[in-house]
Amino acid sequence: MIDAKYVSTLVTHYLQITSRGFSWSLYNATSRACTATTFLYKGGSTQMARSEVINKQVIFKDFVTGMPEESDMSLKYNKLTLQLSDVSQDVLVKNLYLSCDPYMRFRMANNVPNSAPFMPGSVITGFGISKVIISNHPEFEQGDFVSGFTGWEEYSIIPGGINLKKIKYTDVPLSYYLGVLGMPGLAAYVGFYEVSSPKKGESVYISAAAGAVGQLVGQFAKLLGCYVVGSAGTQQKVDLLKDRFGFDEAFNYKEESDLNATLKRYLPNGIDIYFENVGGDILESVLENMNVHGRIAVCGMISQYNLEEVKGIKNLRQLISKRIKMEGFCEPDYLHMYPEFVEKVRGYLKEGKIVYIEDTADGLENAPSAFVGLFHGKNIGKQIVHICDE
């Protein structure tokens, strides 16, 4: 899970400005087509043809109670004349892909501790993949591909280039830097290898196992030689876990009336590691089936995010008698491990040791429905939004 404090200083500014000193084309991106507007090079002169672009944006309408709906967001079109302040280190980017992540639900409420809420009337922000159009920052140049925080819009200005990362490897799909090589991938990597302290031969159970994080945790566990069981909400996802991701067993939790008995059936030797993505009834049943000195890595609790009154857990006494270690973690605390993570996991991908599934919504206008679908289990794999080609 991502710490809301991490995003509290990331603000997207929208400026009407004039560009200078380069020759390139800017694009009014739609889901499949881009309309070019050409800027003219004047040999470093400040004289330049002015040009406007229409910047499509997804606007957050008001704070949300209960399940988020598409109507909580709206599309807006702003005319922009593009330029960066001479005294800034800002970076102007064209957004190519956006990430839909469950943690964003926290930012739709104004009463979540340690959360930086979206402000009504503002552009929604989140992780994205972008191409640099103009840069006043010494670490970024026109044409660079970058990952980081950006607006749910076609163009964004990133103040001071804050938290942007230049994408080093382009021999994998750029969208992977929102998933397997991005925040979900790092969460899976550190949650399993660092928080869970796994050992070969241990029994691992993963909830929401077909999601952006769960699918990777299961594959990491199999590479280590663990026995792996996952749960998901449809038979299609269950088949995916076994047939594509190599889980030993998987089940549809919606078809199980007694989760405690189900876990005993699929994990007869108990659970050594539980990778928590759901919470609620599943967590209660897991505690009954944990082994002594078991570990629970708490990455998320998506079943609780839209409840006005969250569910309490009845049997936490199991933590004492079984000496269970239950630890929540936030991906930003492990950013120092990102270079190591990318090298290792990119290697796994190139060698065919792991696979990754994405669910792509095409067009910025479909971002609200893609996000809402996360909470109804509609996505299969990592949910992303494709705004425009490079």
mmCIF file of C-alpha atoms in Angstrom, residues 39 75 77 96 122 139 235 254-255 283 300 302 364:
data_model
loop_
_atom_site.group_PDB
_atom_site.id
_atom_site.type_symbol
_atom_site.label_atom_id
_atom_site.label_comp_id
_atom_site.label_asym_id
_atom_site.label_seq_id
_atom_site.Cartn_x
_atom_site.Cartn_y
_atom_site.Cartn_z
ATOM 1 C CA PHE A 39 5.855 24.956 -32.446
ATOM 2 C CA LEU A 75 -14.689 15.399 -17.797
ATOM 3 C CA TYR A 77 -11.800 20.611 -21.346
ATOM 4 C CA LEU A 96 0.440 8.162 -22.026
ATOM 5 C CA SER A 122 -9.534 19.626 -8.848
ATOM 6 C CA GLU A 139 17.753 15.555 -15.158
ATOM 7 C CA GLN A 235 -13.842 -18.660 -11.974
ATOM 8 C CA LYS A 254 -17.678 -16.066 -3.329
ATOM 9 C CA GLU A 255 -18.634 -19.707 -3.774
ATOM 10 C CA LEU A 283 -8.642 -12.230 7.691
ATOM 11 C CA GLY A 300 -4.305 -3.657 1.659
ATOM 12 C CA ILE A 302 -10.019 -3.461 -0.092
ATOM 13 C CA LEU A 364 -9.146 9.161 -20.656
#
